[in-house]
Amino acid sequence: MKISIIGAGYVGLVTGLCLAEKKHDIICVDNNKTKVKKINNGKTIIHEEGLDALLSRNLNINFRASSNLHRAVLKTDVTIIAVGTPFNGKSIDLTYVKNVSKSIGQALYHKKDYHLVVVKSTVTPGTTDDIVLPIVEKYSKMKVGEKFGIGMNPEFLREGSAVKDFMNPDRIVIGSNDKFSAGVIKKIYKPFTKTEMLLTNNKTAEMIKYANNTLLATLISFSNEIGNLCATQKNVDSLDVMKGVHLDNRITPIINSKKISPGIISYLSAGCGFGGSCFPKDLSAIISFGKKKKQKMQLLNAVQDVNQSQPMKIIEILNRSYKNNLKEKNIAVLGLAFKEGTDDMRESPSIAIINKFIEYKANVIAYDPVAQMEAKKILESKRIVYAKSIVSAVKSAEIIVVLTAWPEFKNLHNIINNLQLEPLIVDGRRFLNKKNFQKYIGIGIT
């Protein structure tokens, strides 16, 4: 199929390249001409495993980028809206969605053939039907169902494994208000023969996305609250507690006499909090949406409160160990991105933690395998030095704080042994073996 995707950001670019890999003809549209030029020169603009290879294989064959939305809509059968929906402090900001809906409508005014508009951006229930649809109708001078249809197709991509997630989906949710539109979206995903497709209306599809993300966020905050309680007790390690929880057959079922560990247990572990472009924003957006509908959203408010305070648990740990005096202490921070596998610094716990170190006049040596360029845009201080390697980051450190679970950090114990160091290790992700270190403390343990 010929598909135009509006928005060459994280969701749009991954979606476009993955659909191109499935032999669809893709035009990815973005109004940032510099970004478009980079993509057309074979350079991906985000760090995501497998994305470079997809671009190399499909560029100028099944995939190209453009800044001409009007022409892209006229040349394609389906347009997918994948622009950002940031939270502005009160609700999600639909400026980009509204602007591209207007532009799509204006293009459809000049088109004779049927066209399907699909919203993939994360939007609160009712946005597709009550905002996007009327705008497209207004500027196309057409009624939905005549020459165009509308649908909603949420994404479930995890940063760091987005290509894998798209190419091996666990479900495909198709929202529409008519069978023909649903059929067109099903045709897009025809190559995914083994994946269950859930057909529903647009509002339900929009709600599924929020329900999914806020459930996972809730599991993380639940684990952190339990971990914080464990840390008040001697000889109680939250890691062991959660292992006991993981063994529950309802969480880790037994299939063919073998324990099957679903991905959900990775969210049932204490740490320094969640960040990124999805969970914090989506949590804020659905809480705000609930308030507008006169729902208190008590649980999700608590989830948000726990997460906002969780990074400071790292500070509390160090204040106890150093009697509230971190001045001039050399602290190596390993990991800046909100999670491994990405360079995304949005809402990363490292930001609040490092800013507090600077406030305490500590010296910070920061290292991340891929996120340092992004971090420098956010964290600027004479007290921050960005190291080129783990070794250079830790060689003069009195304290090593691990904030991202990058696989290469697993070798930290060998590195400090070779350097003959005895720093305090503060494990903010609880993925290191505490037995490998002489001085170790982490989230969820005294």
Coordinates of C-alpha atoms in Angstrom, one line a residue:
M1 CA 0.0 0.0 0.0
K2 CA 1.0 3.6 -0.5
I3 CA 1.2 5.2 3.0
S4 CA 2.2 8.7 4.1
I5 CA 3.3 9.1 7.8
I6 CA 3.1 12.6 9.2
G7 CA 5.9 13.0 11.8
A8 CA 9.4 11.6 11.5
G9 CA 10.0 11.4 15.2
Y10 CA 10.4 8.3 17.3
V11 CA 7.0 6.7 16.5
G12 CA 6.7 8.0 12.9
L13 CA 10.2 6.9 11.8
V14 CA 10.1 3.5 13.4
T15 CA 6.6 2.9 12.0
G16 CA 7.6 4.1 8.5
L17 CA 10.7 2.0 8.2
C18 CA 9.1 -1.2 9.6
L19 CA 6.2 -0.9 7.2
A20 CA 8.6 -0.3 4.4
E21 CA 10.4 -3.5 5.4
K22 CA 7.0 -5.2 4.9
K23 CA 7.0 -3.9 1.3
H24 CA 4.6 -1.0 1.7
D25 CA 5.5 2.2 -0.1
I26 CA 6.2 4.8 2.6
I27 CA 6.6 8.6 2.5
C28 CA 7.6 9.9 6.0
V29 CA 6.7 13.6 6.3
D30 CA 8.2 16.2 8.7
N31 CA 8.3 20.0 8.6
N32 CA 11.9 19.9 9.9
K33 CA 13.9 20.1 6.6
T34 CA 17.2 19.4 8.3
K35 CA 15.7 16.2 9.8
V36 CA 14.3 15.2 6.4
K37 CA 17.7 15.8 4.7
K38 CA 19.5 13.6 7.2
I39 CA 17.1 10.8 6.8
N40 CA 17.3 10.9 3.0
N41 CA 21.1 10.9 3.3
G42 CA 20.8 7.6 5.2
K43 CA 21.2 8.9 8.8
T44 CA 18.7 8.0 11.5
I45 CA 17.9 10.7 13.9
I46 CA 17.3 8.6 17.0
H47 CA 19.2 5.8 18.7
E48 CA 17.2 2.6 18.2
E49 CA 18.6 -0.9 17.6
G50 CA 18.0 -2.2 14.1
L51 CA 16.8 1.2 12.7
D52 CA 20.0 2.0 10.8
A53 CA 19.8 -1.4 9.0
L54 CA 16.1 -0.8 8.0
L55 CA 16.9 2.7 6.6
S56 CA 19.9 1.3 4.7
R57 CA 17.8 -1.5 3.1
N58 CA 14.7 0.6 2.3
L59 CA 15.8 4.1 1.5
N60 CA 14.8 5.2 -2.0
I61 CA 13.2 1.8 -2.5
N62 CA 10.2 1.5 -0.3
F63 CA 10.9 4.5 1.9
R64 CA 11.7 8.2 1.5
A65 CA 11.3 11.3 3.7
S66 CA 9.7 14.6 2.6
S67 CA 8.7 18.0 3.9
N68 CA 5.8 18.3 1.5
L69 CA 2.7 17.0 3.3
H70 CA 0.3 18.1 0.6
R71 CA 2.1 16.1 -2.1
A72 CA 2.5 13.1 0.1
V73 CA -1.2 12.8 0.9
L74 CA -2.1 13.1 -2.8
K75 CA 0.4 10.3 -3.7
T76 CA -0.8 7.9 -1.1
D77 CA -3.9 5.9 0.0
V78 CA -3.5 6.2 3.7
T79 CA -2.1 8.9 6.0
I80 CA -1.0 8.1 9.5
I81 CA -0.7 10.9 12.0
A82 CA 2.3 10.3 14.2
V83 CA 3.1 13.7 15.6
G84 CA 3.9 14.6 19.2
T85 CA 1.3 15.2 21.9
P86 CA 3.3 16.8 24.7
F87 CA 1.7 17.5 28.1
N88 CA 1.5 21.3 28.7
G89 CA 0.9 21.2 32.4
K90 CA -2.9 21.0 32.2
S91 CA -3.6 18.6 29.3
I92 CA -2.0 17.1 26.2
D93 CA -1.2 19.7 23.7
L94 CA -3.0 18.9 20.4
T95 CA -1.5 21.8 18.4
Y96 CA 0.5 19.5 16.1
V97 CA -2.4 17.1 15.7
K98 CA -4.8 19.9 14.8
N99 CA -2.3 21.5 12.4
V100 CA -1.7 18.3 10.4
S101 CA -5.4 17.5 10.4
K102 CA -6.0 20.8 8.8
S103 CA -3.2 20.2 6.2
I104 CA -4.5 16.7 5.4
G105 CA -8.0 18.1 4.9
Q106 CA -6.7 20.8 2.6
A107 CA -4.9 18.1 0.5
L108 CA -7.9 15.9 0.4
Y109 CA -9.9 18.7 -1.1
H110 CA -7.9 18.3 -4.2
K111 CA -8.1 14.5 -4.2
K112 CA -10.7 12.4 -6.0
D113 CA -9.8 8.9 -4.7
Y114 CA -10.8 7.5 -1.3
H115 CA -8.3 8.2 1.5
L116 CA -8.0 6.8 5.0
V117 CA -6.7 9.0 7.9
V118 CA -5.3 7.0 10.8
V119 CA -4.3 8.6 14.2
K120 CA -1.3 6.8 15.8
S121 CA -0.3 9.7 18.1
T122 CA -1.3 9.0 21.7
V123 CA -4.4 11.1 22.3
T124 CA -7.1 11.0 25.0
P125 CA -10.4 9.4 24.2
G126 CA -12.6 11.3 21.8
T127 CA -9.7 13.2 20.1
T128 CA -10.0 11.2 16.8
D129 CA -13.8 11.5 16.5
D130 CA -14.3 14.9 18.1
I131 CA -11.3 16.9 17.0
V132 CA -9.4 15.3 14.1
L133 CA -12.5 14.2 12.1
P134 CA -14.3 17.6 12.2
I135 CA -11.1 19.4 11.1
V136 CA -10.5 17.1 8.2
E137 CA -14.2 17.4 7.2
K138 CA -14.0 21.2 7.4
Y139 CA -11.0 21.7 5.2
S140 CA -11.7 18.8 2.7
K141 CA -15.3 20.0 2.2
M142 CA -16.3 16.3 2.6
K143 CA -18.2 14.2 5.1
V144 CA -16.5 11.2 6.6
G145 CA -17.6 8.1 4.7
E146 CA -17.9 9.8 1.4
K147 CA -14.3 10.2 0.1
F148 CA -12.4 9.6 3.3
G149 CA -12.4 7.4 6.4
I150 CA -10.9 7.7 9.8
G151 CA -9.4 5.3 12.2
M152 CA -7.2 5.0 15.3
N153 CA -4.2 2.6 15.6
P154 CA -2.2 3.1 18.9
E155 CA 1.4 2.1 19.1
F156 CA 3.0 -0.1 21.8
L157 CA 6.7 0.5 21.2
R158 CA 9.3 0.3 23.9
E159 CA 12.3 2.6 23.4
G160 CA 15.3 0.5 23.0
S161 CA 13.4 -2.4 21.4
A162 CA 10.9 -0.5 19.2
V163 CA 11.9 -2.2 15.9
K164 CA 11.6 -5.7 17.5
D165 CA 8.3 -4.7 19.1
F166 CA 6.9 -3.5 15.8
M167 CA 8.0 -6.4 13.8
N168 CA 6.9 -8.9 16.4
P169 CA 3.8 -7.3 17.9
D170 CA 1.8 -9.0 20.7
R171 CA -1.4 -7.3 19.5
I172 CA -2.6 -4.9 16.9
V173 CA -5.4 -2.6 18.0
I174 CA -7.6 -1.2 15.2
G175 CA -10.0 1.6 16.0
S176 CA -12.6 2.7 13.5
N177 CA -16.3 3.6 13.2
D178 CA -17.0 1.7 10.0
K179 CA -16.1 -1.7 8.5
F180 CA -14.4 -0.3 5.4
S181 CA -11.9 1.8 7.3
A182 CA -11.2 -1.2 9.6
G183 CA -10.6 -3.3 6.6
V184 CA -8.1 -0.9 5.1
I185 CA -6.1 -0.8 8.4
K186 CA -6.2 -4.6 8.5
K187 CA -4.7 -4.7 5.0
I188 CA -1.8 -2.6 6.3
Y189 CA -1.0 -5.3 8.8
K190 CA -1.8 -8.3 6.6
P191 CA 1.9 -9.5 6.8
F192 CA 1.5 -10.0 10.5
T193 CA -0.3 -13.3 10.2
K194 CA 0.4 -14.6 13.7
T195 CA -0.7 -11.5 15.6
E196 CA -4.2 -11.1 17.1
M197 CA -6.0 -8.0 15.9
L198 CA -8.5 -6.3 18.2
L199 CA -11.2 -4.4 16.3
T200 CA -12.9 -1.7 18.3
N201 CA -14.1 1.9 18.0
N202 CA -11.8 4.9 18.0
K203 CA -12.4 6.0 21.6
T204 CA -11.8 2.5 22.9
A205 CA -8.6 2.2 20.9
E206 CA -7.4 5.6 22.4
M207 CA -8.3 4.4 25.9
I208 CA -6.4 1.1 25.5
K209 CA -3.2 2.9 25.0
Y210 CA -3.5 4.9 28.2
A211 CA -4.8 1.9 30.2
N212 CA -1.8 -0.1 29.1
N213 CA 0.9 2.5 29.9
T214 CA -0.6 3.5 33.2
L215 CA -0.9 -0.1 34.4
L216 CA 2.9 -0.6 33.7
A217 CA 3.6 2.7 35.5
T218 CA 1.5 1.5 38.4
L219 CA 3.5 -1.7 38.7
I220 CA 6.8 0.3 38.8
S221 CA 5.5 2.7 41.5
F222 CA 4.1 -0.2 43.5
S223 CA 7.5 -2.0 43.4
N224 CA 9.2 1.2 44.5
E225 CA 6.9 1.8 47.4
I226 CA 7.5 -1.8 48.6
G227 CA 11.2 -1.3 48.0
N228 CA 11.2 1.8 50.1
L229 CA 9.5 0.0 52.9
C230 CA 12.0 -2.9 52.7
A231 CA 14.8 -0.4 53.1
T232 CA 13.5 0.5 56.5
Q233 CA 14.0 -3.0 57.7
K234 CA 17.3 -4.8 58.5
N235 CA 18.0 -7.9 56.5
V236 CA 15.1 -7.4 54.1
D237 CA 16.1 -7.0 50.4
S238 CA 13.4 -5.9 48.0
L239 CA 15.1 -7.9 45.3
D240 CA 14.4 -11.1 47.3
V241 CA 10.9 -9.9 48.1
M242 CA 10.0 -9.3 44.5
K243 CA 11.5 -12.6 43.4
G244 CA 9.1 -14.2 45.8
V245 CA 6.3 -12.3 44.2
H246 CA 7.5 -13.2 40.7
L247 CA 7.1 -16.9 41.5
D248 CA 3.4 -16.5 41.9
N249 CA 1.9 -18.6 39.1
R250 CA -0.6 -15.9 38.3
I251 CA 2.3 -13.6 37.4
T252 CA 4.8 -16.2 36.1
P253 CA 2.6 -19.0 34.9
I254 CA 3.6 -22.6 34.4
I255 CA 3.3 -23.8 30.8
N256 CA 4.2 -27.4 29.9
S257 CA 5.8 -27.8 33.3
K258 CA 8.1 -24.8 32.8
K259 CA 7.9 -21.4 34.4
I260 CA 7.3 -18.8 31.7
S261 CA 8.6 -15.4 32.7
P262 CA 6.5 -12.7 31.0
G263 CA 7.9 -9.3 30.4
I264 CA 5.6 -7.9 33.1
I265 CA 8.0 -9.0 35.9
S266 CA 10.6 -6.5 34.6
Y267 CA 8.2 -3.8 35.8
L268 CA 8.0 -5.4 39.3
S269 CA 11.3 -4.3 40.5
A270 CA 12.4 -1.4 42.7
G271 CA 14.5 1.4 41.1
C272 CA 15.0 5.1 41.0
G273 CA 11.8 5.8 39.0
F274 CA 10.5 5.7 35.4
G275 CA 11.0 8.4 32.8
G276 CA 11.0 8.7 29.0
S277 CA 8.5 10.1 26.5
C278 CA 5.6 8.0 27.4
F279 CA 4.9 7.0 31.0
P280 CA 5.2 10.4 32.7
K281 CA 3.3 12.2 29.9
D282 CA 0.6 9.6 29.6
L283 CA 0.1 9.4 33.3
S284 CA -0.3 13.2 33.6
A285 CA -2.6 13.3 30.6
I286 CA -5.0 10.6 31.8
I287 CA -5.1 12.1 35.3
S288 CA -6.0 15.5 33.7
F289 CA -8.6 13.8 31.5
G290 CA -10.1 12.0 34.5
K291 CA -10.4 15.3 36.4
K292 CA -12.3 16.8 33.4
K293 CA -14.7 13.9 33.6
K294 CA -15.0 14.4 37.4
Q295 CA -13.1 11.3 38.3
K296 CA -10.6 11.6 41.1
M297 CA -8.0 9.2 39.7
Q298 CA -6.7 8.5 43.2
L299 CA -4.6 5.5 42.3
L300 CA -2.9 7.2 39.4
N301 CA -2.2 10.3 41.4
A302 CA -0.4 8.1 43.9
V303 CA 1.5 6.4 41.2
Q304 CA 2.7 9.8 40.0
D305 CA 3.6 11.0 43.5
V306 CA 5.7 7.9 44.2
N307 CA 7.6 8.3 40.9
Q308 CA 8.3 12.0 41.3
S309 CA 9.9 11.4 44.7
Q310 CA 11.7 8.2 43.9
P311 CA 14.9 9.7 42.4
M312 CA 15.5 11.5 45.7
K313 CA 15.9 8.1 47.4
I314 CA 19.4 8.0 45.9
I315 CA 20.1 11.3 47.6
E316 CA 18.7 10.0 50.9
I317 CA 21.0 7.0 50.7
L318 CA 24.1 9.2 50.2
N319 CA 23.1 11.7 52.9
R320 CA 22.8 8.9 55.4
S321 CA 26.2 7.5 54.4
Y322 CA 27.9 10.9 54.3
K323 CA 26.0 12.8 57.0
N324 CA 24.5 15.3 54.6
N325 CA 27.9 16.4 53.4
L326 CA 28.6 15.6 49.7
K327 CA 30.6 18.8 49.1
E328 CA 33.6 18.2 46.8
K329 CA 32.9 14.5 46.8
N330 CA 33.8 12.9 43.4
I331 CA 30.7 11.1 42.2
A332 CA 30.7 9.0 39.1
V333 CA 27.2 8.7 37.5
L334 CA 26.9 5.7 35.2
G335 CA 23.9 6.0 33.0
L336 CA 22.0 9.2 31.9
A337 CA 19.3 8.0 29.6
F338 CA 16.0 7.0 31.3
K339 CA 16.6 3.4 30.3
E340 CA 19.1 1.3 28.5
G341 CA 19.0 1.0 24.7
T342 CA 18.1 4.6 24.0
D343 CA 19.6 8.1 24.1
D344 CA 16.3 9.6 25.4
M345 CA 16.8 11.9 28.3
R346 CA 13.2 13.0 28.7
E347 CA 12.1 12.8 32.3
S348 CA 15.2 10.8 33.2
P349 CA 15.7 10.3 36.9
S350 CA 19.4 11.2 36.3
I351 CA 18.4 14.9 35.7
A352 CA 17.0 15.5 39.2
I353 CA 19.7 13.4 40.9
I354 CA 22.6 15.2 39.2
N355 CA 21.1 18.6 39.8
K356 CA 20.9 17.8 43.5
F357 CA 24.6 16.7 43.5
I358 CA 25.4 20.0 41.9
E359 CA 23.4 21.9 44.5
Y360 CA 25.4 20.0 47.2
K361 CA 28.6 21.1 45.4
A362 CA 29.7 17.6 44.6
N363 CA 31.9 16.9 41.5
V364 CA 30.1 14.8 38.9
I365 CA 31.8 12.5 36.4
A366 CA 29.0 11.3 34.1
Y367 CA 29.1 8.5 31.5
D368 CA 26.5 7.0 29.2
P369 CA 27.3 4.9 26.1
V370 CA 24.9 6.8 23.8
A371 CA 23.0 9.6 25.7
Q372 CA 25.8 12.1 26.5
M373 CA 25.1 14.5 23.6
E374 CA 21.5 14.7 24.7
A375 CA 22.5 15.0 28.3
K376 CA 24.8 18.0 27.6
K377 CA 21.7 19.9 26.2
I378 CA 20.0 19.6 29.6
L379 CA 22.8 19.2 32.2
E380 CA 25.3 22.1 32.0
S381 CA 27.5 22.9 34.9
K382 CA 31.2 23.4 35.7
R383 CA 30.8 20.6 38.2
I384 CA 29.9 18.0 35.5
V385 CA 32.6 16.3 33.5
Y386 CA 31.5 13.9 30.7
A387 CA 33.8 10.9 30.6
K388 CA 34.6 8.9 27.4
S389 CA 34.5 5.5 29.1
I390 CA 33.5 3.7 32.2
V391 CA 37.2 3.5 33.3
S392 CA 37.8 7.2 33.0
A393 CA 34.5 7.9 34.8
V394 CA 35.2 5.8 37.9
K395 CA 39.0 6.0 38.2
S396 CA 38.9 9.0 40.7
A397 CA 35.4 8.4 42.1
E398 CA 34.7 8.0 45.8
I399 CA 31.1 7.2 45.0
I400 CA 29.7 5.4 41.9
V401 CA 26.0 5.8 41.3
V402 CA 24.4 3.5 38.6
L403 CA 21.2 5.0 37.2
T404 CA 20.7 3.1 33.9
A405 CA 21.0 -0.7 33.4
W406 CA 23.3 -0.7 30.5
P407 CA 24.7 -4.3 30.0
E408 CA 28.3 -3.0 29.9
F409 CA 27.9 -1.8 33.5
K410 CA 27.6 -5.4 34.6
N411 CA 31.4 -5.6 34.5
L412 CA 31.8 -2.7 36.9
H413 CA 33.2 -5.0 39.7
N414 CA 36.1 -6.2 37.5
I415 CA 36.9 -2.6 36.4
I416 CA 37.1 -1.3 40.0
N417 CA 39.1 -4.3 41.1
N418 CA 41.6 -3.8 38.3
L419 CA 41.9 -0.1 39.3
Q420 CA 42.3 -1.2 43.0
L421 CA 39.4 1.1 44.1
E422 CA 37.0 0.8 46.9
P423 CA 34.2 3.3 46.2
L424 CA 30.7 3.1 47.5
I425 CA 28.4 1.6 44.9
V426 CA 24.9 2.9 44.8
D427 CA 22.8 0.7 42.6
G428 CA 19.8 2.7 41.4
R429 CA 18.5 -0.1 39.2
R430 CA 19.3 -3.2 41.4
F431 CA 20.9 -5.1 38.5
L432 CA 24.4 -5.5 39.9
N433 CA 25.4 -8.4 42.2
K434 CA 25.9 -6.9 45.6
K435 CA 28.3 -9.7 46.5
N436 CA 30.8 -8.4 44.0
F437 CA 31.4 -5.2 45.9
Q438 CA 32.9 -4.4 49.3
K439 CA 30.7 -1.3 49.8
Y440 CA 27.3 -1.6 48.2
I441 CA 23.9 -0.1 48.8
G442 CA 20.9 0.1 46.5
I443 CA 17.2 1.0 46.3
G444 CA 15.2 -1.3 48.4
I445 CA 17.9 -2.4 50.8
T446 CA 19.4 -0.9 54.0

